[in-house]
Tab-separated table of C-alpha atoms in Angstrom:
chain	number	residue	atom	x	y	z
A	1	UNK	CA	218.155	246.393	155.289
A	2	UNK	CA	214.741	244.818	154.971
A	3	UNK	CA	213.207	242.356	157.373
A	4	UNK	CA	210.811	239.819	155.918
A	5	UNK	CA	207.963	237.884	157.434
A	6	UNK	CA	208.198	234.118	157.660
A	7	UNK	CA	206.142	230.950	157.572
A	8	UNK	CA	206.965	227.379	158.319
A	9	UNK	CA	207.290	224.419	160.579
A	10	UNK	CA	206.589	224.488	164.285
A	11	UNK	CA	209.658	225.350	166.255
A	12	UNK	CA	210.293	225.826	169.955
A	13	UNK	CA	210.801	229.503	170.768
A	14	UNK	CA	213.243	229.871	173.567
A	15	UNK	CA	213.439	231.788	176.843
A	16	UNK	CA	211.372	234.556	175.377
A	17	UNK	CA	212.258	238.021	176.558
A	18	UNK	CA	213.597	236.700	179.884
A	19	UNK	CA	216.414	238.640	181.503
A	20	UNK	CA	216.796	240.941	178.518
A	21	UNK	CA	219.622	243.115	179.794
A	22	UNK	CA	222.196	243.807	177.135
A	23	UNK	CA	225.726	243.302	178.397
A	24	UNK	CA	228.040	246.300	177.847
A	25	UNK	CA	230.496	244.146	175.887
A	26	UNK	CA	227.735	243.374	173.369
A	27	UNK	CA	226.762	246.977	172.745
A	28	UNK	CA	228.871	247.244	169.595
A	29	UNK	CA	226.937	244.512	167.833
A	30	UNK	CA	223.618	244.446	169.708
A	31	UNK	CA	222.579	248.065	169.909
A	32	UNK	CA	218.955	249.118	170.008
A	33	UNK	CA	217.667	251.081	167.018
A	34	UNK	CA	217.447	254.838	167.630
A	35	UNK	CA	213.863	254.806	166.328
A	36	UNK	CA	212.824	251.650	168.221
A	37	UNK	CA	209.131	251.729	169.179
A	38	UNK	CA	207.937	251.703	172.773
A	39	UNK	CA	206.028	248.480	172.217
A	40	UNK	CA	204.967	245.919	169.633
A	41	UNK	CA	201.779	243.858	169.601
A	42	UNK	CA	202.592	240.327	168.443
A	43	UNK	CA	200.450	239.211	165.505
A	44	UNK	CA	200.137	235.944	163.652
A	45	UNK	CA	202.974	235.668	161.139
A	46	UNK	CA	205.485	237.508	163.325
A	47	UNK	CA	208.807	235.854	164.034
A	48	UNK	CA	211.439	236.470	166.669
A	49	UNK	CA	213.678	237.718	163.870
A	50	UNK	CA	211.026	240.207	162.723
A	51	UNK	CA	210.273	241.477	166.218
A	52	UNK	CA	213.958	241.792	167.058
A	53	UNK	CA	214.458	243.815	163.883
A	54	UNK	CA	211.995	246.414	165.137
A	55	UNK	CA	214.099	247.018	168.254
A	56	UNK	CA	217.679	245.984	167.426
A	57	UNK	CA	220.162	247.178	164.824
A	58	UNK	CA	221.019	243.549	164.010
A	59	UNK	CA	218.042	241.174	164.429
A	60	UNK	CA	220.228	238.065	164.440
A	61	UNK	CA	221.883	238.979	167.728
A	62	UNK	CA	218.772	238.608	169.879
A	63	UNK	CA	220.173	235.577	171.756
A	64	UNK	CA	223.152	237.670	172.875
A	65	UNK	CA	220.975	240.542	174.017
A	66	UNK	CA	218.722	238.152	175.899
A	67	UNK	CA	221.671	236.413	177.540
A	68	UNK	CA	221.024	233.032	175.920
A	69	UNK	CA	223.400	230.367	174.688
A	70	UNK	CA	223.020	227.660	172.071
A	71	UNK	CA	222.115	225.008	174.634
A	72	UNK	CA	219.187	226.921	176.109
A	73	UNK	CA	217.109	226.257	172.986
A	74	UNK	CA	216.319	222.889	174.623
A	75	UNK	CA	214.384	224.582	177.421
A	76	UNK	CA	211.650	226.410	175.510
A	77	UNK	CA	209.152	229.008	176.590
A	78	UNK	CA	206.602	230.544	174.280
A	79	UNK	CA	205.209	233.812	172.988
A	80	UNK	CA	201.882	234.067	171.225
A	81	UNK	CA	199.938	236.497	169.044
A	82	UNK	CA	198.195	239.101	171.168
A	83	UNK	CA	201.036	239.524	173.657
A	84	UNK	CA	202.840	242.866	173.844
A	85	UNK	CA	206.593	243.333	173.779
A	86	UNK	CA	207.661	246.473	175.629
A	87	UNK	CA	210.912	248.418	175.268
A	88	UNK	CA	212.011	249.513	178.726
A	89	UNK	CA	214.226	252.442	177.758
A	90	UNK	CA	215.267	253.201	181.318
A	91	UNK	CA	216.777	249.734	181.828
A	92	UNK	CA	217.655	249.202	178.176
A	93	UNK	CA	215.759	245.935	177.929
A	94	UNK	CA	212.681	244.297	176.426
A	95	UNK	CA	209.895	242.785	178.469
A	96	UNK	CA	206.479	241.169	178.279
A	97	UNK	CA	205.297	243.398	181.141
A	98	UNK	CA	204.812	247.157	180.926
A	99	UNK	CA	207.814	249.075	182.333
A	100	UNK	CA	207.149	250.145	185.926
A	101	UNK	CA	203.880	248.240	186.056
A	102	UNK	CA	204.874	246.382	189.228
A	103	UNK	CA	202.538	243.539	188.356
A	104	UNK	CA	204.492	241.029	190.387
A	105	UNK	CA	205.711	239.048	187.417
A	106	UNK	CA	209.242	240.334	187.672
A	107	UNK	CA	211.988	240.353	190.203
A	108	UNK	CA	213.175	243.321	192.223
A	109	UNK	CA	215.348	244.550	189.350
A	110	UNK	CA	212.506	244.287	186.839
A	111	UNK	CA	213.647	241.104	185.128
A	112	UNK	CA	210.738	238.999	183.916
A	113	UNK	CA	210.425	235.556	185.471
A	114	UNK	CA	209.193	232.644	183.407
A	115	UNK	CA	208.115	229.520	185.241
A	116	UNK	CA	209.339	226.142	183.930
A	117	UNK	CA	206.904	224.389	181.616
A	118	UNK	CA	206.388	220.710	180.871
A	119	UNK	CA	206.683	219.893	177.165
A	120	UNK	CA	203.459	218.243	175.986
A	121	UNK	CA	202.102	217.281	172.582
A	122	UNK	CA	200.871	220.388	170.823
A	123	UNK	CA	202.393	222.788	173.343
A	124	UNK	CA	203.391	225.956	171.571
A	125	UNK	CA	201.741	225.027	168.291
A	126	UNK	CA	200.385	228.557	167.959
A	127	UNK	CA	203.573	230.203	169.215
A	128	UNK	CA	205.434	232.463	166.815
A	129	UNK	CA	208.358	231.128	164.819
A	130	UNK	CA	212.001	231.939	165.501
A	131	UNK	CA	213.189	232.200	161.876
A	132	UNK	CA	211.652	231.649	158.415
A	133	UNK	CA	211.342	227.883	158.386
A	134	UNK	CA	208.746	227.197	155.688
A	135	UNK	CA	211.048	228.426	152.936
A	136	UNK	CA	213.766	225.951	153.888
A	137	UNK	CA	211.486	222.949	154.536
A	138	UNK	CA	212.425	221.145	151.266
A	139	UNK	CA	216.106	221.561	152.123
A	140	UNK	CA	215.724	219.825	155.486
A	141	UNK	CA	214.350	216.489	154.278
A	142	UNK	CA	216.297	215.997	151.060
A	143	UNK	CA	219.969	214.994	150.742
A	144	UNK	CA	221.063	218.163	148.893
A	145	UNK	CA	224.758	217.417	149.201
A	146	UNK	CA	226.618	214.176	148.602
A	147	UNK	CA	230.265	214.237	149.626
A	148	UNK	CA	232.597	212.832	146.995
A	149	UNK	CA	233.697	209.947	149.231
A	150	UNK	CA	230.063	208.962	149.946
A	151	UNK	CA	229.527	207.886	146.344
A	152	UNK	CA	232.004	205.031	146.648
A	153	UNK	CA	229.991	203.058	149.187
A	154	UNK	CA	226.420	203.986	148.280
A	155	UNK	CA	224.042	201.098	147.505
A	156	UNK	CA	222.721	201.312	143.929
A	157	UNK	CA	219.687	200.112	142.042
A	158	UNK	CA	220.930	197.188	139.946
A	159	UNK	CA	217.664	196.002	138.397
A	160	UNK	CA	213.934	196.647	138.349
A	161	UNK	CA	210.913	194.396	138.488
A	162	UNK	CA	209.922	193.013	135.066
A	163	UNK	CA	212.705	195.020	133.435
A	164	UNK	CA	210.974	198.392	133.891
A	165	UNK	CA	213.066	201.346	132.753
A	166	UNK	CA	211.421	203.992	134.918
A	167	UNK	CA	210.032	203.331	138.364
A	168	UNK	CA	207.446	204.928	140.592
A	169	UNK	CA	205.655	204.404	143.877
A	170	UNK	CA	205.083	200.749	144.929
A	171	UNK	CA	207.414	199.361	142.243
A	172	UNK	CA	209.963	196.766	143.331
A	173	UNK	CA	213.659	197.465	142.846
A	174	UNK	CA	216.738	195.350	143.432
A	175	UNK	CA	219.636	196.975	145.212
A	176	UNK	CA	223.284	195.955	145.527
A	177	UNK	CA	225.554	197.247	148.258
A	178	UNK	CA	226.064	197.316	152.001
A	179	UNK	CA	222.913	198.572	153.741
A	180	UNK	CA	224.757	198.853	157.078
A	181	UNK	CA	221.645	197.786	158.919
A	182	UNK	CA	219.416	200.450	157.374
A	183	UNK	CA	215.910	199.878	156.062
A	184	UNK	CA	214.748	203.358	155.029
A	185	UNK	CA	216.613	205.163	152.247
A	186	UNK	CA	216.432	208.178	149.991
A	187	UNK	CA	217.026	207.710	146.285
A	188	UNK	CA	219.200	210.252	144.535
A	189	UNK	CA	221.248	210.888	141.435
A	190	UNK	CA	224.520	212.847	141.521
A	191	UNK	CA	223.933	216.267	140.027
A	192	UNK	CA	225.950	219.451	139.694
A	193	UNK	CA	229.518	219.211	141.012
A	194	UNK	CA	230.225	221.903	143.609
A	195	UNK	CA	233.706	223.343	143.310
A	196	UNK	CA	235.444	225.723	145.663
A	197	UNK	CA	235.393	229.176	143.971
A	198	UNK	CA	238.838	229.901	145.414
A	199	UNK	CA	240.738	226.651	144.775
A	200	UNK	CA	238.684	224.929	142.086
A	201	UNK	CA	238.717	221.746	144.198
A	202	UNK	CA	235.689	219.447	143.971
A	203	UNK	CA	233.993	219.524	147.396
A	204	UNK	CA	230.757	217.609	146.782
A	205	UNK	CA	227.897	216.966	144.401
A	206	UNK	CA	224.485	218.559	144.564
A	207	UNK	CA	222.142	215.589	144.799
A	208	UNK	CA	219.059	215.268	142.605
A	209	UNK	CA	216.436	213.967	145.027
A	210	UNK	CA	214.220	211.307	143.409
A	211	UNK	CA	212.206	209.747	146.229
A	212	UNK	CA	212.354	207.165	149.026
A	213	UNK	CA	212.663	203.384	149.191
A	214	UNK	CA	211.943	200.848	151.950
A	215	UNK	CA	213.668	197.511	152.442
A	216	UNK	CA	211.323	194.616	151.603
A	217	UNK	CA	213.710	191.689	152.008
A	218	UNK	CA	217.449	191.421	152.552
A	219	UNK	CA	219.459	189.306	150.148
A	220	UNK	CA	219.617	185.658	151.231
A	221	UNK	CA	222.705	183.484	150.775
A	222	UNK	CA	223.307	182.923	147.078
A	223	UNK	CA	221.326	186.066	146.119
A	224	UNK	CA	223.199	189.208	145.097
A	225	UNK	CA	220.563	191.896	145.560
A	226	UNK	CA	218.256	193.193	148.274
A	227	UNK	CA	214.589	193.722	147.432
A	228	UNK	CA	213.179	197.208	147.985
A	229	UNK	CA	209.868	198.912	147.326
A	230	UNK	CA	209.655	202.512	146.125
A	231	UNK	CA	207.829	204.296	148.962
A	232	UNK	CA	207.539	207.682	147.274
A	233	UNK	CA	208.609	209.171	143.988
A	234	UNK	CA	209.273	212.827	143.262
A	235	UNK	CA	210.944	212.134	139.922
A	236	UNK	CA	211.313	209.009	137.809
A	237	UNK	CA	213.703	206.509	139.398
A	238	UNK	CA	215.879	204.241	137.270
A	239	UNK	CA	218.549	201.569	137.319
A	240	UNK	CA	221.877	203.048	138.413
A	241	UNK	CA	220.413	205.538	140.843
A	242	UNK	CA	221.929	205.539	144.323
A	243	UNK	CA	220.589	205.183	147.860
A	244	UNK	CA	221.592	206.923	151.064
A	245	UNK	CA	220.122	206.346	154.537
A	246	UNK	CA	217.178	208.613	155.310
A	247	UNK	CA	218.286	211.294	157.801
A	248	UNK	CA	216.772	211.201	161.293
A	249	UNK	CA	213.971	213.588	162.097
A	250	UNK	CA	215.416	216.599	163.866
A	251	UNK	CA	213.841	219.168	166.146
A	252	UNK	CA	214.020	222.306	164.082
A	253	UNK	CA	214.927	224.876	166.679
A	254	UNK	CA	217.195	227.672	165.558
A	255	UNK	CA	219.456	229.830	167.697
A	256	UNK	CA	221.198	232.533	165.626
A	257	UNK	CA	224.830	233.019	166.652
A	258	UNK	CA	228.172	234.067	165.187
A	259	UNK	CA	230.598	231.224	164.382
A	260	UNK	CA	232.886	230.052	167.179
A	261	UNK	CA	235.908	230.712	164.970
A	262	UNK	CA	236.646	233.135	162.169
A	263	UNK	CA	234.988	232.140	158.894
A	264	UNK	CA	235.836	233.520	155.456
A	265	UNK	CA	233.661	231.732	152.901
A	266	UNK	CA	232.515	232.201	149.324
A	267	UNK	CA	229.099	231.719	147.755
A	268	UNK	CA	229.431	228.500	145.779
A	269	UNK	CA	225.982	227.919	144.348
A	270	UNK	CA	222.501	229.413	144.126
A	271	UNK	CA	219.565	227.053	144.363
A	272	UNK	CA	217.360	226.753	141.238
A	273	UNK	CA	220.272	227.570	138.946
A	274	UNK	CA	219.736	231.339	138.762
A	275	UNK	CA	222.733	233.653	138.452
A	276	UNK	CA	221.761	236.079	141.211
A	277	UNK	CA	220.008	235.542	144.532
A	278	UNK	CA	217.875	237.892	146.600
A	279	UNK	CA	216.141	237.964	149.923
A	280	UNK	CA	214.489	234.714	150.975
A	281	UNK	CA	216.607	232.574	148.617
A	282	UNK	CA	218.937	229.691	149.432
A	283	UNK	CA	222.659	229.578	148.582
A	284	UNK	CA	225.540	227.224	149.353
A	285	UNK	CA	228.937	228.245	150.740
A	286	UNK	CA	232.312	226.497	150.608
A	287	UNK	CA	232.633	225.991	154.364
A	288	UNK	CA	231.083	223.415	156.700
A	289	UNK	CA	231.486	221.429	159.927
A	290	UNK	CA	235.212	221.085	159.396
A	291	UNK	CA	235.482	224.888	159.347
A	292	UNK	CA	233.558	225.521	162.572
A	293	UNK	CA	230.132	226.180	161.057
A	294	UNK	CA	227.022	224.700	162.669
A	295	UNK	CA	223.258	225.144	162.373
A	296	UNK	CA	222.295	228.694	163.310
A	297	UNK	CA	225.590	230.302	162.284
A	298	UNK	CA	225.078	233.833	160.972
A	299	UNK	CA	227.450	235.296	158.376
A	300	UNK	CA	227.627	238.730	156.809
A	301	UNK	CA	227.405	238.859	153.023
A	302	UNK	CA	229.665	241.073	150.959
A	303	UNK	CA	229.817	241.868	147.268
A	304	UNK	CA	233.351	240.962	146.234
A	305	UNK	CA	235.294	244.132	145.509
A	306	UNK	CA	236.228	244.589	141.866
A	307	UNK	CA	239.739	245.104	140.529
A	308	UNK	CA	239.761	248.210	138.331
A	309	UNK	CA	242.365	250.401	136.618
A	310	UNK	CA	243.467	253.579	138.404
A	311	UNK	CA	243.429	256.305	135.718
A	312	UNK	CA	245.460	258.718	137.868
A	313	UNK	CA	248.299	256.315	138.727
A	314	UNK	CA	251.580	256.093	136.785
A	315	UNK	CA	251.726	253.385	134.143
A	316	UNK	CA	253.378	250.117	135.123
A	317	UNK	CA	255.490	247.608	133.215
A	318	UNK	CA	258.872	247.799	131.541
A	319	UNK	CA	257.675	250.173	128.822
A	320	UNK	CA	255.293	252.041	131.089
A	321	UNK	CA	252.252	250.981	129.083
A	322	UNK	CA	250.530	248.735	131.615
A	323	UNK	CA	247.664	250.212	133.627
A	324	UNK	CA	247.937	250.206	137.404
A	325	UNK	CA	245.146	248.082	138.881
A	326	UNK	CA	243.590	248.610	142.301
A	327	UNK	CA	241.362	246.355	144.390
A	328	UNK	CA	238.157	247.982	145.660
A	329	UNK	CA	236.831	247.045	149.124
A	330	UNK	CA	234.193	244.384	149.588
A	331	UNK	CA	230.793	246.001	150.208
A	332	UNK	CA	228.435	244.551	152.818
A	333	UNK	CA	225.234	243.432	151.141
A	334	UNK	CA	223.235	241.291	153.555
A	335	UNK	CA	222.970	238.555	156.174
A	336	UNK	CA	223.108	234.790	155.703
A	337	UNK	CA	221.580	232.299	158.156
A	338	UNK	CA	223.048	228.777	157.976
A	339	UNK	CA	220.395	226.062	158.413
A	340	UNK	CA	222.004	222.864	157.093
A	341	UNK	CA	225.628	221.847	157.401
A	342	UNK	CA	227.776	219.180	155.745
A	343	UNK	CA	231.494	218.527	156.175
A	344	UNK	CA	232.747	221.023	153.584
A	345	UNK	CA	229.564	222.709	152.359
A	346	UNK	CA	226.688	224.543	154.077
A	347	UNK	CA	223.312	225.876	152.974
A	348	UNK	CA	222.099	229.280	154.104
A	349	UNK	CA	219.033	231.453	153.770
A	350	UNK	CA	219.490	235.092	152.796
A	351	UNK	CA	217.725	236.967	155.588
A	352	UNK	CA	218.317	240.535	154.473
A	353	UNK	CA	219.916	241.858	151.325
A	354	UNK	CA	220.525	245.243	149.724
A	355	UNK	CA	222.254	244.048	146.538
A	356	UNK	CA	221.916	240.850	144.468
A	357	UNK	CA	224.104	237.991	145.682
A	358	UNK	CA	226.142	236.068	143.103
A	359	UNK	CA	228.546	233.147	143.018
A	360	UNK	CA	231.938	234.177	144.349
A	361	UNK	CA	230.577	236.750	146.792
A	362	UNK	CA	231.964	236.725	150.318
A	363	UNK	CA	230.339	235.404	153.516
A	364	UNK	CA	232.281	236.288	156.668
A	365	UNK	CA	231.957	236.235	160.430
A	366	UNK	CA	229.932	239.234	161.645
A	367	UNK	CA	232.030	242.217	162.669
């Protein structure tokens, strides 16, 4: 499978190459590549995923190999262009110091020590990224998914200043509904319904993101609408469009990991409306928080096995005229990294792929 380079937002890179002994129980999923190089010079544009792919069979499992857990992302260390990553074949580990160098930076058993650092503004700004974040940036700040039950209580634009039909930045709008103490909102319009490929059940709507609105004045007694001002406009906003609270700014640190429980999902949608997705594209799956998925979950992608007639099998049916059908196995086709999670739906980035991904394909827990 291919590895691809990444760009994007600044993220904290965690516990880099510290204590990189691979536990024996992880060998089945976190094996080193037979043709792994002796070293790699870090260059601008590298990511942890890329570097791991040069040494490991499965790049996503670097946290397991390095003995990290999901909580340790909050205690970051850094790696920068110009540093060298060494493969210590004797001890089956990676290191930032040359094997056998005895430079005093490691412990008696050769494990690299990293001193605690104080987080300051700008610290790590030139450090390499963990995963491809730039590609998913638009998906982090926009609503994307609106659960069916959210629509019932969403404030809506009831009127516009001077009777305008279409609204843009700095225009006043009048909103009805319970603001629940909020003052900053995103404006959206319900878009494509997302249905479970297996059950046909409506799970959510893909939101059409229109812009943002700020509260100007709450409705006073005897007045039915709050006054808002359009803060930004990506598309034309109109009467009837809905508001949801702007999500809080999150620290975009990503720790790849398998799900805590078994997941068997299906590809539900492909962003941009295309029929097939490839590497570096975003898809939605029919599983979310309620199914044990969280940010950083890694799933294996499979092309759903076809059902085909078996020409060598006896005919079926009462008259012996019906062909015998057989189900072919699902074929592994790539890796999916989950970066945004809702209750019943999640968005993932295709990290590696060997065959085009289409709606209905399978996304399962790594084996």
